[in-house]
Amino acid sequence: DSSSGLPTSREWYLPDSINPITSASITLTFTSPGPKTILVELRSFNSCTLGGDTVLRPIFIEVDPTPVCDFSFAPTSIKVGDSVTFTDLSSGARTWLWQFTSADSVSQQSPKYVFQSAGTYDVKLRITNSCGTATKSYQIEVAPAATSPAEITPRSEVRRK
């Protein structure tokens, strides 16, 4: 409760609860994700007028689900210089951190990346929200860049008589 003035009483009405809580502040733990509405009723008493005011304020909360991390990438056969599209398939994510190499990371939801060297890479996606963090990684093989076939130039043979 961060109300101004001096409320003389408070009543907190919680989702799925019949009886209000009558303390100055409360701590809640929700077991299911989704939107929640809490109502707080503030009452004040004015000793000069022997009257009072009552204010009912809604508090809207969005409860995040536990994050579940997953992603895909295409193409799956990768050569140096290919543009690879990484697609986030996670649920419950509010932030994303992709790690492609020890030096390269981005925070886009579904980025594109070009590997500059052949080798094996552990590509990791880390997602977070207010309920926690989840991570998924794939080991990706990057082959050397394709070389264009050698150009064959026909040789003409000149015969002399």
Tab-separated table of C-alpha atoms in Angstrom:
chain	number	residue	atom	x	y	z
A	1	ASP	CA	0.000	0.000	0.000
A	2	SER	CA	1.552	3.286	-1.110
A	3	SER	CA	-1.553	5.419	-0.631
A	4	SER	CA	-1.187	9.044	0.431
A	5	GLY	CA	-2.830	10.452	3.533
A	6	LEU	CA	-3.480	8.273	6.520
A	7	PRO	CA	-5.791	5.398	5.768
A	8	THR	CA	-7.256	4.087	9.002
A	9	SER	CA	-7.987	0.669	7.520
A	10	ARG	CA	-7.263	-1.421	4.466
A	11	GLU	CA	-8.906	-4.491	3.067
A	12	TRP	CA	-7.257	-6.535	0.325
A	13	TYR	CA	-9.598	-8.625	-1.822
A	14	LEU	CA	-7.702	-11.406	-3.577
A	15	PRO	CA	-8.698	-13.575	-6.530
A	16	ASP	CA	-10.510	-16.759	-5.441
A	17	SER	CA	-10.784	-15.555	-1.836
A	18	ILE	CA	-13.927	-14.759	0.093
A	19	ASN	CA	-12.473	-12.986	3.142
A	20	PRO	CA	-10.335	-9.856	2.782
A	21	ILE	CA	-6.892	-9.432	4.359
A	22	THR	CA	-6.670	-6.433	6.690
A	23	SER	CA	-2.936	-5.655	6.952
A	24	ALA	CA	-1.021	-2.606	5.704
A	25	SER	CA	0.968	-4.666	3.193
A	26	ILE	CA	0.805	-8.181	1.822
A	27	THR	CA	3.032	-10.637	-0.038
A	28	LEU	CA	1.399	-12.946	-2.539
A	29	THR	CA	2.472	-16.121	-4.306
A	30	PHE	CA	0.485	-17.173	-7.349
A	31	THR	CA	0.500	-20.786	-8.534
A	32	SER	CA	-0.881	-20.204	-12.023
A	33	PRO	CA	0.128	-17.756	-14.767
A	34	GLY	CA	-2.111	-15.139	-16.296
A	35	PRO	CA	-3.782	-11.850	-15.421
A	36	LYS	CA	-4.805	-11.251	-11.795
A	37	THR	CA	-6.840	-8.448	-10.258
A	38	ILE	CA	-6.526	-7.480	-6.603
A	39	LEU	CA	-8.762	-4.891	-5.028
A	40	VAL	CA	-7.700	-2.759	-2.075
A	41	GLU	CA	-10.272	-0.790	-0.118
A	42	LEU	CA	-8.814	2.172	1.772
A	43	ARG	CA	-10.781	3.917	4.499
A	44	SER	CA	-9.853	7.116	6.263
A	45	PHE	CA	-11.478	8.931	9.145
A	46	ASN	CA	-11.580	12.711	9.468
A	47	SER	CA	-11.849	13.703	13.141
A	48	CYS	CA	-12.852	17.280	12.277
A	49	THR	CA	-15.934	16.334	10.305
A	50	LEU	CA	-16.490	12.983	11.995
A	51	GLY	CA	-16.738	11.538	8.527
A	52	GLY	CA	-14.592	9.492	6.291
A	53	ASP	CA	-13.774	8.443	2.791
A	54	THR	CA	-13.605	5.037	1.202
A	55	VAL	CA	-11.639	4.371	-1.975
A	56	LEU	CA	-11.638	1.066	-3.834
A	57	ARG	CA	-8.586	0.646	-6.098
A	58	PRO	CA	-7.927	-2.222	-8.495
A	59	ILE	CA	-4.380	-3.511	-8.895
A	60	PHE	CA	-3.693	-5.416	-12.114
A	61	ILE	CA	-0.907	-8.024	-12.187
A	62	GLU	CA	0.305	-10.271	-15.004
A	63	VAL	CA	1.834	-13.473	-13.620
A	64	ASP	CA	4.418	-15.009	-15.949
A	65	PRO	CA	4.516	-18.761	-16.577
A	66	THR	CA	7.672	-20.754	-15.895
A	67	PRO	CA	9.811	-20.224	-19.031
A	68	VAL	CA	10.394	-23.171	-21.375
A	69	CYS	CA	13.250	-22.729	-23.861
A	70	ASP	CA	13.441	-24.159	-27.375
A	71	PHE	CA	14.606	-23.075	-30.826
A	72	SER	CA	15.177	-24.267	-34.351
A	73	PHE	CA	17.533	-23.155	-37.111
A	74	ALA	CA	17.662	-23.307	-40.892
A	75	PRO	CA	19.373	-24.355	-42.965
A	76	THR	CA	20.560	-27.383	-40.992
A	77	SER	CA	23.445	-28.065	-43.380
A	78	ILE	CA	25.645	-25.005	-42.828
A	79	LYS	CA	28.772	-23.784	-44.608
A	80	VAL	CA	30.983	-20.826	-43.762
A	81	GLY	CA	29.296	-17.657	-45.005
A	82	ASP	CA	25.743	-19.078	-45.002
A	83	SER	CA	23.087	-16.930	-43.334
A	84	VAL	CA	21.441	-19.068	-40.647
A	85	THR	CA	18.011	-18.120	-39.290
A	86	PHE	CA	17.450	-19.023	-35.634
A	87	THR	CA	13.772	-19.208	-34.638
A	88	ASP	CA	12.672	-18.907	-31.020
A	89	LEU	CA	10.115	-21.617	-30.120
A	90	SER	CA	10.107	-20.820	-26.393
A	91	SER	CA	7.122	-20.095	-24.191
A	92	GLY	CA	6.972	-17.502	-21.444
A	93	ALA	CA	10.057	-15.549	-22.542
A	94	ARG	CA	10.397	-11.812	-21.828
A	95	THR	CA	14.106	-11.542	-22.762
A	96	TRP	CA	16.399	-13.548	-25.063
A	97	LEU	CA	20.162	-13.980	-25.139
A	98	TRP	CA	21.704	-15.967	-27.990
A	99	GLN	CA	25.354	-17.023	-27.721
A	100	PHE	CA	26.927	-18.103	-31.031
A	101	THR	CA	30.607	-17.994	-30.114
A	102	SER	CA	32.444	-16.919	-26.980
A	103	ALA	CA	32.547	-13.393	-28.420
A	104	ASP	CA	29.251	-13.133	-30.353
A	105	SER	CA	25.866	-12.773	-28.689
A	106	VAL	CA	22.608	-10.966	-29.502
A	107	SER	CA	19.372	-10.252	-27.642
A	108	GLN	CA	16.887	-10.457	-30.519
A	109	GLN	CA	14.039	-12.959	-30.360
A	110	SER	CA	14.785	-14.719	-33.660
A	111	PRO	CA	18.111	-13.550	-35.136
A	112	LYS	CA	20.100	-14.391	-38.253
A	113	TYR	CA	23.785	-15.225	-37.956
A	114	VAL	CA	26.682	-15.892	-40.348
A	115	PHE	CA	29.455	-18.205	-39.130
A	116	GLN	CA	32.865	-16.964	-40.311
A	117	SER	CA	34.893	-20.140	-39.690
A	118	ALA	CA	34.400	-23.862	-40.106
A	119	GLY	CA	34.080	-25.874	-36.910
A	120	THR	CA	31.737	-27.070	-34.186
A	121	TYR	CA	29.734	-24.421	-32.310
A	122	ASP	CA	27.592	-24.712	-29.171
A	123	VAL	CA	24.781	-22.263	-29.917
A	124	LYS	CA	22.863	-21.375	-26.749
A	125	LEU	CA	19.609	-19.553	-26.131
A	126	ARG	CA	18.862	-18.261	-22.642
A	127	ILE	CA	15.398	-16.856	-21.917
A	128	THR	CA	14.127	-15.153	-18.790
A	129	ASN	CA	10.995	-13.760	-17.229
A	130	SER	CA	9.964	-12.837	-13.689
A	131	CYS	CA	9.606	-16.544	-12.783
A	132	GLY	CA	13.052	-17.691	-13.825
A	133	THR	CA	15.494	-18.641	-16.562
A	134	ALA	CA	15.675	-21.503	-19.056
A	135	THR	CA	18.475	-22.476	-21.459
A	136	LYS	CA	18.721	-24.683	-24.554
A	137	SER	CA	21.776	-25.404	-26.698
A	138	TYR	CA	22.529	-27.211	-29.940
A	139	GLN	CA	25.884	-28.299	-31.268
A	140	ILE	CA	26.165	-27.037	-34.839
A	141	GLU	CA	28.694	-28.182	-37.430
A	142	VAL	CA	29.844	-25.532	-39.908
A	143	ALA	CA	31.565	-26.887	-43.000
A	144	PRO	CA	34.159	-25.004	-45.040
A	145	ALA	CA	32.735	-22.730	-47.709
A	146	ALA	CA	31.896	-24.387	-50.975
A	147	THR	CA	34.421	-23.754	-53.676
A	148	SER	CA	33.247	-23.150	-57.178
A	149	PRO	CA	34.192	-25.886	-59.627
A	150	ALA	CA	37.368	-25.250	-61.547
A	151	GLU	CA	36.762	-23.622	-64.849
A	152	ILE	CA	37.795	-25.909	-67.651
A	153	THR	CA	39.123	-24.229	-70.730
A	154	PRO	CA	39.261	-26.437	-73.790
A	155	ARG	CA	42.651	-26.634	-75.410
A	156	SER	CA	42.820	-26.699	-79.101
A	157	GLU	CA	45.409	-28.797	-80.663
A	158	VAL	CA	47.033	-27.621	-83.809
A	159	ARG	CA	48.468	-30.246	-86.070
A	160	ARG	CA	51.052	-29.362	-88.558
A	161	LYS	CA	51.676	-31.304	-91.636
